[in-house]
CSV table of C-alpha atoms and ligand atoms in Angstrom, one decimal:
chain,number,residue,atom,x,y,z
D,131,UNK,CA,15.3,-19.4,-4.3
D,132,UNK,CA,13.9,-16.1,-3.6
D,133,UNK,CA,16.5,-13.2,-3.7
D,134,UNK,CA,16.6,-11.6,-0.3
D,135,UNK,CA,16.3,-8.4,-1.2
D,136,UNK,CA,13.7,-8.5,-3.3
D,137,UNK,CA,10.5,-7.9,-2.1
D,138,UNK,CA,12.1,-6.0,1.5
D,139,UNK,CA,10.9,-2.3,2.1
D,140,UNK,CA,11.5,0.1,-0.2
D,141,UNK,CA,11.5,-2.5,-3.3
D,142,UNK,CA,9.3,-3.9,-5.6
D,143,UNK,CA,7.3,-7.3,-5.3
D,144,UNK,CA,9.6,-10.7,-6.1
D,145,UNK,CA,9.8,-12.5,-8.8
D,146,UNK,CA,7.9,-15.0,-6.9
D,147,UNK,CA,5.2,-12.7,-5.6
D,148,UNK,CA,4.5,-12.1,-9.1
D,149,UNK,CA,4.4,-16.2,-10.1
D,150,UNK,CA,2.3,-16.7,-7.7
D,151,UNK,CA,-0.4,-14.0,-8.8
D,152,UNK,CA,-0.1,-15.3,-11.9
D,153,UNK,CA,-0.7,-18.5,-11.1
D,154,UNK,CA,-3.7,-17.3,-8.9
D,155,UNK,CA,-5.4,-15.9,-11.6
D,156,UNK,CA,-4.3,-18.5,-14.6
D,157,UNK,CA,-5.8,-21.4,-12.5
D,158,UNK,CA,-9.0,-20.1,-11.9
D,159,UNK,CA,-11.8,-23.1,-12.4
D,160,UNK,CA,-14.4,-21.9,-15.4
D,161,UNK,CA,-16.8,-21.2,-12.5
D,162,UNK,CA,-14.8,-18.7,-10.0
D,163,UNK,CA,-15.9,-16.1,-8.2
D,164,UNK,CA,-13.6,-13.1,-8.1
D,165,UNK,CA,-14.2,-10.4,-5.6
D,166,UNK,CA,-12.6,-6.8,-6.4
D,167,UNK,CA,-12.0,-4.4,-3.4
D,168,UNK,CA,-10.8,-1.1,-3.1
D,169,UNK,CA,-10.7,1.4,-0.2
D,170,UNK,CA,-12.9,3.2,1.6
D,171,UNK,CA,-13.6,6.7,0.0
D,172,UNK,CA,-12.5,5.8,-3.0
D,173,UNK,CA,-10.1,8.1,-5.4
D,174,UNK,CA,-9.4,7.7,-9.0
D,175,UNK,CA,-6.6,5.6,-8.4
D,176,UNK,CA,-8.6,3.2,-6.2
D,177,UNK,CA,-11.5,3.0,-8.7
D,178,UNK,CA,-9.4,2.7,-11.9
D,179,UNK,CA,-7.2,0.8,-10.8
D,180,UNK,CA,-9.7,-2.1,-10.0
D,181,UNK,CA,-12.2,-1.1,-12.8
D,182,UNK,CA,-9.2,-1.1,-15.3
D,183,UNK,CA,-8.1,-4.7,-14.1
D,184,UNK,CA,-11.5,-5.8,-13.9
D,185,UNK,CA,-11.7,-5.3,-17.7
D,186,UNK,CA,-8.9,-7.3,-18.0
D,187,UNK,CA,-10.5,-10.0,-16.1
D,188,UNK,CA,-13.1,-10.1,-18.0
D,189,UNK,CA,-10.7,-10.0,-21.1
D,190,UNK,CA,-9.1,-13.6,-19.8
D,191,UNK,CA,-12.5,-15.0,-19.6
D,192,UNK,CA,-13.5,-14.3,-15.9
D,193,UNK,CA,-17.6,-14.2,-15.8
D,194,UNK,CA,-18.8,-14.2,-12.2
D,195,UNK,CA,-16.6,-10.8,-11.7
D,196,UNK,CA,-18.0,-8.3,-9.2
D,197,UNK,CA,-16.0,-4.9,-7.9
D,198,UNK,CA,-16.9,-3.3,-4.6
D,199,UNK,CA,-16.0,-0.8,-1.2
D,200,UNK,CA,-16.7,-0.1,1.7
D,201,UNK,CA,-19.6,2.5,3.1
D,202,UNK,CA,-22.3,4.2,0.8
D,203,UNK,CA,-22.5,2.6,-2.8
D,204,UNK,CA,-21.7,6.1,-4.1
D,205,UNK,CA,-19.4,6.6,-7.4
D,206,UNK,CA,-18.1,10.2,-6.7
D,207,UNK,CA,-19.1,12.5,-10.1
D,208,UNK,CA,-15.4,12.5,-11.4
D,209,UNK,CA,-15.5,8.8,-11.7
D,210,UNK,CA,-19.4,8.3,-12.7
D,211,UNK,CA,-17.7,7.8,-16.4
D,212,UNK,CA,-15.3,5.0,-15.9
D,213,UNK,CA,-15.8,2.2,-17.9
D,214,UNK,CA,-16.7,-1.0,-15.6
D,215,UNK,CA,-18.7,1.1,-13.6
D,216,UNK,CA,-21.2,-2.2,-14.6
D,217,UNK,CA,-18.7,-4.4,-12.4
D,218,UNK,CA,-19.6,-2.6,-9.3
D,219,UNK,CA,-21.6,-3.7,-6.4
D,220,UNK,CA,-23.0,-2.5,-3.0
D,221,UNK,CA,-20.8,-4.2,-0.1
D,222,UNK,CA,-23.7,-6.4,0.5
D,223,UNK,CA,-23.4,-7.8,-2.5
D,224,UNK,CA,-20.0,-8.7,-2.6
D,225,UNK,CA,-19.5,-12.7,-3.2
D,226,UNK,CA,-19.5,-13.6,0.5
D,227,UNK,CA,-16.7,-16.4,0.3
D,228,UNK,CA,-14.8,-15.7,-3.7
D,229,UNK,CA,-12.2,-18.3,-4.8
D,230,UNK,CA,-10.1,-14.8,-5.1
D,231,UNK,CA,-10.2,-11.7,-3.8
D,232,UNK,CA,-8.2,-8.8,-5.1
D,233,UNK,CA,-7.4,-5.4,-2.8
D,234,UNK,CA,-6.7,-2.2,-4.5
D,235,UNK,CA,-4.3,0.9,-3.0
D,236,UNK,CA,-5.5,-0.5,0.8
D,237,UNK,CA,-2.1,0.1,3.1
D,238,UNK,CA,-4.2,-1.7,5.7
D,239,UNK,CA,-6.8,-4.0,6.6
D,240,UNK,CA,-8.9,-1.1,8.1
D,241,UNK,CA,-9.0,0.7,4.9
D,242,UNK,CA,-11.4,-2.4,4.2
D,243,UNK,CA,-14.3,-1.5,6.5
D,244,UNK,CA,-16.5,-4.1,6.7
D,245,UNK,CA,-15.0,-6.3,3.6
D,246,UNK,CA,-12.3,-7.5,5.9
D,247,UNK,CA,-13.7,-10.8,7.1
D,248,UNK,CA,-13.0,-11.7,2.6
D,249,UNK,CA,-9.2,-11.8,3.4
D,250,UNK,CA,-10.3,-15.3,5.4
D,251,UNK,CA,-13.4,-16.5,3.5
D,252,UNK,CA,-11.9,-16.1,0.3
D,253,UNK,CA,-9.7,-19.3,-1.7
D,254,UNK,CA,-6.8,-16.4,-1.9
D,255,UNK,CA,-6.1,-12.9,-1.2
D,256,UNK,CA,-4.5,-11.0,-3.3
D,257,UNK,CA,-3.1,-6.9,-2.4
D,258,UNK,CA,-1.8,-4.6,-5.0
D,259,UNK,CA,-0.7,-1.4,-3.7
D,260,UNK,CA,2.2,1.0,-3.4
D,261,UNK,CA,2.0,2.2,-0.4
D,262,UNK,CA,5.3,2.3,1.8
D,263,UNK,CA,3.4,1.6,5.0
D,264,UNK,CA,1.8,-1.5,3.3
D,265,UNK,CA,1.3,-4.1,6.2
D,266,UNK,CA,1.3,-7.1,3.4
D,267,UNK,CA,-1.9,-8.3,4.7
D,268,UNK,CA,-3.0,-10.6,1.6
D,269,UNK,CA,-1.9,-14.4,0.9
D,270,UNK,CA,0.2,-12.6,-2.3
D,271,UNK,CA,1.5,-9.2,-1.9
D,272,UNK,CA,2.1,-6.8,-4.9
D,273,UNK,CA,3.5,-4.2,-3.3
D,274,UNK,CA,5.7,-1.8,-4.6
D,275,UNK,CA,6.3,1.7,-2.9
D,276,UNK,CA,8.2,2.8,-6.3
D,277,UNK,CA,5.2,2.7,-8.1
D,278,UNK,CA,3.7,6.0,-8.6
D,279,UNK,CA,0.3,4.8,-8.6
D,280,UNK,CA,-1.6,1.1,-7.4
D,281,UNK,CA,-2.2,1.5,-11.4
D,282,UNK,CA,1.1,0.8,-12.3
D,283,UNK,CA,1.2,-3.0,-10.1
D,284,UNK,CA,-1.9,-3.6,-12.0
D,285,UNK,CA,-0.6,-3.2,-15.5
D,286,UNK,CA,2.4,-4.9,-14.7
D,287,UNK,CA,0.2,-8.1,-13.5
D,288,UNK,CA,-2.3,-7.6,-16.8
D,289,UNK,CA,0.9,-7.7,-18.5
D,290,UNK,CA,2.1,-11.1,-17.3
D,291,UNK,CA,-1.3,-12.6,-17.5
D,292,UNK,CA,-1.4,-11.7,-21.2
D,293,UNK,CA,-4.1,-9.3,-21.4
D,294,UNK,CA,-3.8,-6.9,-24.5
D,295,UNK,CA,-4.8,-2.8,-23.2
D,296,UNK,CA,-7.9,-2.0,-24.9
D,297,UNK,CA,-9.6,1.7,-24.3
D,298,UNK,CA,-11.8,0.6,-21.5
D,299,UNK,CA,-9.2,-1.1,-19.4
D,300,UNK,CA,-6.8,2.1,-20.2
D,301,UNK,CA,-9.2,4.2,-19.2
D,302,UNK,CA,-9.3,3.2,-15.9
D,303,UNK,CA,-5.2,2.9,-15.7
D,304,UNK,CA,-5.0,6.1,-17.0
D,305,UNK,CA,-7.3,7.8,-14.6
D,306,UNK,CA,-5.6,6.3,-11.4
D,307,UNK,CA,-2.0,7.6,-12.9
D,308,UNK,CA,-3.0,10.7,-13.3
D,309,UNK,CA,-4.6,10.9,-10.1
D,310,UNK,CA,-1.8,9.7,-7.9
D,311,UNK,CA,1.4,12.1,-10.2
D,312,UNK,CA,-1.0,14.8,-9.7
D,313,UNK,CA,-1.3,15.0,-13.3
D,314,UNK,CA,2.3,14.1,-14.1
D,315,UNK,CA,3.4,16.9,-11.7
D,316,UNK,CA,4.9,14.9,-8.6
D,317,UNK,CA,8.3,13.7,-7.6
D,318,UNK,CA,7.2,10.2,-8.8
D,319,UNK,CA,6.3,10.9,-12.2
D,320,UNK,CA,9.6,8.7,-13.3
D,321,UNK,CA,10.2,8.2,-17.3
D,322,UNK,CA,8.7,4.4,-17.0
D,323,UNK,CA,5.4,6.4,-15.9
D,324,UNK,CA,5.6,8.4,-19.1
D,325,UNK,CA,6.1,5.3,-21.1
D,326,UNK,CA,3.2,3.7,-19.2
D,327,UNK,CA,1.0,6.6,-20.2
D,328,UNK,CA,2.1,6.8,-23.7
D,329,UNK,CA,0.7,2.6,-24.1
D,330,UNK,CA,-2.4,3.5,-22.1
D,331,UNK,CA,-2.7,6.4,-24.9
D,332,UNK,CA,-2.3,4.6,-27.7
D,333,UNK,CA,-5.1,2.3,-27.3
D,334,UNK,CA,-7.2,6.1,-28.3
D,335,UNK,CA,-8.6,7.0,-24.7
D,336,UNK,CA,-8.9,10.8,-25.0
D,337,UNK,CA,-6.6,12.8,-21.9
D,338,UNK,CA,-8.5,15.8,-22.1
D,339,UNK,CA,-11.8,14.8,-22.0
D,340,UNK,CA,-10.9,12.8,-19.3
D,341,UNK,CA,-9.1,15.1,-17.1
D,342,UNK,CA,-11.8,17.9,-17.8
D,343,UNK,CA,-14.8,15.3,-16.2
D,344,UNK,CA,-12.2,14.2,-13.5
D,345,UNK,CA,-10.3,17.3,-12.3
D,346,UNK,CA,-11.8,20.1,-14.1
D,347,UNK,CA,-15.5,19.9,-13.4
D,348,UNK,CA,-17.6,21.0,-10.6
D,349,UNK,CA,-21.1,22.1,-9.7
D,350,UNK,CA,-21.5,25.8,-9.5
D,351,UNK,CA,-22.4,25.3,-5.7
D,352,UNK,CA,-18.6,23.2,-5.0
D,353,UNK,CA,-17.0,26.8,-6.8
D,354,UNK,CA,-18.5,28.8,-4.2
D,355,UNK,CA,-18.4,26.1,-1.1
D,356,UNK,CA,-14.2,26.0,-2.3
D,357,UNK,CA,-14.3,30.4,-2.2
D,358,UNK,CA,-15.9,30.1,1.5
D,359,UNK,CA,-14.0,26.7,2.7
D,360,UNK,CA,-10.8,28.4,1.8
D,361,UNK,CA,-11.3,32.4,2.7
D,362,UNK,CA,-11.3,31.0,6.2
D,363,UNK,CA,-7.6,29.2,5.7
D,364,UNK,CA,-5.2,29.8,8.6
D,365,UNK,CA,-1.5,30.7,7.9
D,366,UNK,CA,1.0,29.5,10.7
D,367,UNK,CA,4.2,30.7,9.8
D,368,UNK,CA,6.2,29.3,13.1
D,369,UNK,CA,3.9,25.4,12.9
D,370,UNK,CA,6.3,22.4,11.3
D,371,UNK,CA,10.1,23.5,12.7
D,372,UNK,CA,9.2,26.8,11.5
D,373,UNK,CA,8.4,25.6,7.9
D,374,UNK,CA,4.8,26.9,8.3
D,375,UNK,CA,1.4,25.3,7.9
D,376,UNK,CA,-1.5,26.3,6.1
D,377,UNK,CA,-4.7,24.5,7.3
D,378,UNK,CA,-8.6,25.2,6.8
D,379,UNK,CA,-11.9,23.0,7.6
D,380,UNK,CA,-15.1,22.5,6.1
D,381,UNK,CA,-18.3,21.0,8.4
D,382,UNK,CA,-21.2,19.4,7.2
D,383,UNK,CA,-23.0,22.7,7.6
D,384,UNK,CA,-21.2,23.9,4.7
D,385,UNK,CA,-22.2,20.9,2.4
D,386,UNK,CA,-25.5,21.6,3.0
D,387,UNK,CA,-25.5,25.6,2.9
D,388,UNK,CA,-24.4,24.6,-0.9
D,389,UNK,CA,-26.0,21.3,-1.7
D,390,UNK,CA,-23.1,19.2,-1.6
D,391,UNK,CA,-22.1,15.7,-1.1
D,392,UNK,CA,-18.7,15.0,0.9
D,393,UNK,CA,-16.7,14.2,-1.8
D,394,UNK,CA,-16.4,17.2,-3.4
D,395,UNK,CA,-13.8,18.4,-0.7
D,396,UNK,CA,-11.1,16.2,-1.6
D,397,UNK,CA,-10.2,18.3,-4.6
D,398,UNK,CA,-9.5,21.8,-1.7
D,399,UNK,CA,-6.1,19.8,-0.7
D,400,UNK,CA,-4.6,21.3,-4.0
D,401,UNK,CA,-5.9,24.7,-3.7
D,402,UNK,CA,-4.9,25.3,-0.2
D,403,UNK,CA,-1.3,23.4,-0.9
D,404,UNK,CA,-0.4,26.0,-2.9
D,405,UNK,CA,0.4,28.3,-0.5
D,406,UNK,CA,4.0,29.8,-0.6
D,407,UNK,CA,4.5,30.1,2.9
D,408,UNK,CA,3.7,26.8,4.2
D,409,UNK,CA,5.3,23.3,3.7
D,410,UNK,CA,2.5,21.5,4.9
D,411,UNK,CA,-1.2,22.0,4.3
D,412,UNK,CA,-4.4,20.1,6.1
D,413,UNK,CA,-8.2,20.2,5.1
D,414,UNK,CA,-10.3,19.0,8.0
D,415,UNK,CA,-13.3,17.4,7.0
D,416,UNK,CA,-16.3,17.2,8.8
D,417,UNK,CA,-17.9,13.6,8.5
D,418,UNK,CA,-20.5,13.2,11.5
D,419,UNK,CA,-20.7,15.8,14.6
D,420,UNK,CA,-17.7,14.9,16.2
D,421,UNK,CA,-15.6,13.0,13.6
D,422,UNK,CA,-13.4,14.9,10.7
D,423,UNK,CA,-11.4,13.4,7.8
D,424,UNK,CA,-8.2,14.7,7.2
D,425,UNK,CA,-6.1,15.6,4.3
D,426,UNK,CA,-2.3,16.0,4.8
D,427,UNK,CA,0.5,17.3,2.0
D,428,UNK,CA,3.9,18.2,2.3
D,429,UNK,CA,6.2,19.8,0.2
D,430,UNK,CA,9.4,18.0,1.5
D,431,UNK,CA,9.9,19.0,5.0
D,432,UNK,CA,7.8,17.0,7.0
D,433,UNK,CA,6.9,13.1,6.5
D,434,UNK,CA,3.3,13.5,7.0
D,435,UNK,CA,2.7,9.7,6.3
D,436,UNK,CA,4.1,9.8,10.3
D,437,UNK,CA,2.1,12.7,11.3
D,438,UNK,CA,-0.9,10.6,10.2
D,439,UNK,CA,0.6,7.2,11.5
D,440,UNK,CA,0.3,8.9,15.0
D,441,UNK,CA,-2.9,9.8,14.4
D,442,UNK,CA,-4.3,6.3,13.3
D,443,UNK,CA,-4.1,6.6,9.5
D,444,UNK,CA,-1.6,6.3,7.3
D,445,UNK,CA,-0.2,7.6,3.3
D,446,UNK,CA,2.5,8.3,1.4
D,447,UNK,CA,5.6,10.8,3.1
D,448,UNK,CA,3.8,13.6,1.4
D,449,UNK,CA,0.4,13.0,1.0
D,450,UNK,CA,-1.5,11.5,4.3
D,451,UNK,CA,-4.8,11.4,5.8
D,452,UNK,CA,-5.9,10.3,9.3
D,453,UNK,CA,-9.7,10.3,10.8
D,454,UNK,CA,-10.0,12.8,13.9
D,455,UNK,CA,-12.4,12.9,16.6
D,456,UNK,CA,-13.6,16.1,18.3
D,457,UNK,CA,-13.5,19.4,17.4
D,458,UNK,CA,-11.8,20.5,14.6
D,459,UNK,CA,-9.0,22.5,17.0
D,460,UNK,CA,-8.6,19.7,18.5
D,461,UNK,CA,-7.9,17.6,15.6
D,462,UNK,CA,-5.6,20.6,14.7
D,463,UNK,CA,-3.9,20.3,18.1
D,464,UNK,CA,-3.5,16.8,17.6
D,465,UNK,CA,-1.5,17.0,14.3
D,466,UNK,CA,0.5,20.5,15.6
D,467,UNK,CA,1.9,18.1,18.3
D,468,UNK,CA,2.9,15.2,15.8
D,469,UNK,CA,4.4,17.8,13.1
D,470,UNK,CA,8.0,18.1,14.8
D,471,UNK,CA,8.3,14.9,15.5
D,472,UNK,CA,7.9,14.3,12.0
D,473,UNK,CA,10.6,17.0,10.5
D,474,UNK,CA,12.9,15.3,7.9
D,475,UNK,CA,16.7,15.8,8.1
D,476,UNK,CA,18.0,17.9,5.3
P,87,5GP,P1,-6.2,12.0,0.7
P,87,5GP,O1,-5.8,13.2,1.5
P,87,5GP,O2,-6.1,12.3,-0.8
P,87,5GP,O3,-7.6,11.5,1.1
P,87,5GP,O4,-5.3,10.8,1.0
P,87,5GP,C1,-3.9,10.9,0.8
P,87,5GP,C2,-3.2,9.6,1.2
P,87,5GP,O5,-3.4,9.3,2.5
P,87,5GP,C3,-3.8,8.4,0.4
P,87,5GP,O6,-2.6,7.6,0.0
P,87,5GP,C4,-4.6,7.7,1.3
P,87,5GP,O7,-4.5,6.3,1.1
P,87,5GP,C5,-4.1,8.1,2.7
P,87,5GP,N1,-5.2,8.2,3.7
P,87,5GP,C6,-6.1,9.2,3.7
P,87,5GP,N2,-6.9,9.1,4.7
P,87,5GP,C7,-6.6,7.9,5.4
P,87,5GP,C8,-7.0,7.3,6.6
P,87,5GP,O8,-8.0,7.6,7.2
P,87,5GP,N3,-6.4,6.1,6.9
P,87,5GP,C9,-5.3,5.7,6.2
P,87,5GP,N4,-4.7,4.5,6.6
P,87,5GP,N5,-4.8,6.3,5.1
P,87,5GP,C10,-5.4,7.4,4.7
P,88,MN,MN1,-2.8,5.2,-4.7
């Protein structure tokens, strides 16, 4: 029998959510297709995460292997490096009806744009994440909020299936860590993620080459885009129960004023966060005239995750995002109005 508590909010997956991906995966026939799928705008844990278990796939024998997400076929520069890059796919290309199909750091269906309709066609669905707000949309659902990264689900299932780490398949493990502890920096950065990091290590993957080409580089044209994107930051020292919010935007005007593509704004979150007298920080992203992508953080005052929940997105208590429509005061007024609703009890 299943213990009742396993598996609930707050905990891990059950022992017999982890049987059954097992099982999924060992009882593949020789000629399966597998489908890999992670979110829209895709961040290094999203990527490595999937690349890394791809490799691992691939390890156990699995040929007809193909990775994909939503929107634009476009690996953003941090991640151009990854190993299993070759695994990718445009979303028209994605096996149309896979015996499985495996979702990567999605809390939601919608996260899946237009790859939804594989949670049906496909022979099973299977959803790793670690989102809280996790909707267990798959068949199997590895979800565990206590995990500081999707990553972390994924080596535990590589684990159990028997794959051995190799470089390639750390590489991508390592990457989505790093990305979701902000570098080993966040609340979540328990010792069994430190252990985690020190096996992905000693398969000889090199930390700081990688964190130089995935957190420390940046065209000349992003450096001064970042200097004009954040000289216009707004401090509002009474916003959030009187916690303060820092907020700034950045329009597509901007991106082209310096050559840039759109992804090059999700690194401004951590500059603008910084800011002493705020608790919570936005970056409002222009994505078409009227239509911005926001980036939420909060230091510990404010669940943001609700802010964003309000809004029609979702995240992690301190680190949210939401899709806005209008202007970008209006998307500003929108979130002001959600932010003491949101105030956590001391
Ligand atoms: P970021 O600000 O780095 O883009 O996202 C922070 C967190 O919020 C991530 O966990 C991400 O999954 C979530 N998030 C960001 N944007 C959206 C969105 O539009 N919808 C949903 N559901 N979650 C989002
Ligand atoms: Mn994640």
């Amino acid at each position: 029998m299943t213990d009742p508590a396993a598996g609930a909010a707050g905990t891990g997956p059950a022992e017999a959510d982890w049987a059954a991906a097992v099982a999924a995966v060992r009882d593949l026939p020789a000629d399966a297709q597998v489908q890999l799928i992670c979110h829209v705008n895709p961040d290094g844990d999203a990527l490595g995460s999937m690349l890394g278990f791809g490799l691992g796939l691939r390890q156990l024998g699995v040929r007809q292997l193909r990775a994909t997400f939503p929107g634009p076929p476009e690996v953003p520069e941090p991640f151009r490096a990854l190993p299993g890059l070759d695994l990718l796919v445009p979303e028209e290309d994605a096996y149309p009806a896979p015996h499985l199909v495996v979702c990567f750091d999605a809390a939601s269906e919608s996260r899946l744009g237009g790859l939804v309709d594989r949670l049906a066609t496909a022979g099973t669905a299977l959803v790793l994440d670690h989102h809280a707000s996790n909707t267990r949309f798959g068949g199997i659902n590895l979800v565990d909020p206590r995990a500081a990264a999707t990553s972390v689900v994924a080596e535990e299932l590589l684990a159990r299936l028997g794959v051995r780490l190799d470089a390639g398949i750390a590489e991508g493990l390592y990457v989505a860590l790093t990305t979701d502890t902000g570098s080993f920096r966040f609340e979540a950065t328990t010792p069994a993620v430190h252990e985690l990091a020190a096996r992905l290590l000693a398969t000889g993957i090199r930390p700081g080459d990688i964190s130089r080409q995935v957190f420390d580089t940046r065209p000349f044209g992003a450096v001064r885009l970042f200097g004009e994107v954040m000289c216009r930051a707004r401090l509002e020292p009474t916003a959030a129960g009187g916690n303060g919010l820092v907020w700034t935007y950045a329009t597509l005007d901007d991106l082209a004023r310096h050559d840039q593509r759109p992804y090059v704004l999700e690194a401004l979150i951590d500059s603008v966060r910084c800011t002493a007298e705020a608790d919570v920080s936005c970056v409002v992203k222009q994505v078409r005239s009227d239509e911005w992508a926001v980036s939420m953080r909060s230091k510990g005052a404010v669940d943001v995750s609700r802010v964003a929940v309000a809004l029609g997105g979702g995240g992690h208590t301190f680190a949210a995002g939401f899709t806005g429509r209008g202007s970008a005061d209006d998307v500003m007024a929108s979130i002001r109005a959600e932010l003491d609703k949101a105030l956590i009890e001391a």
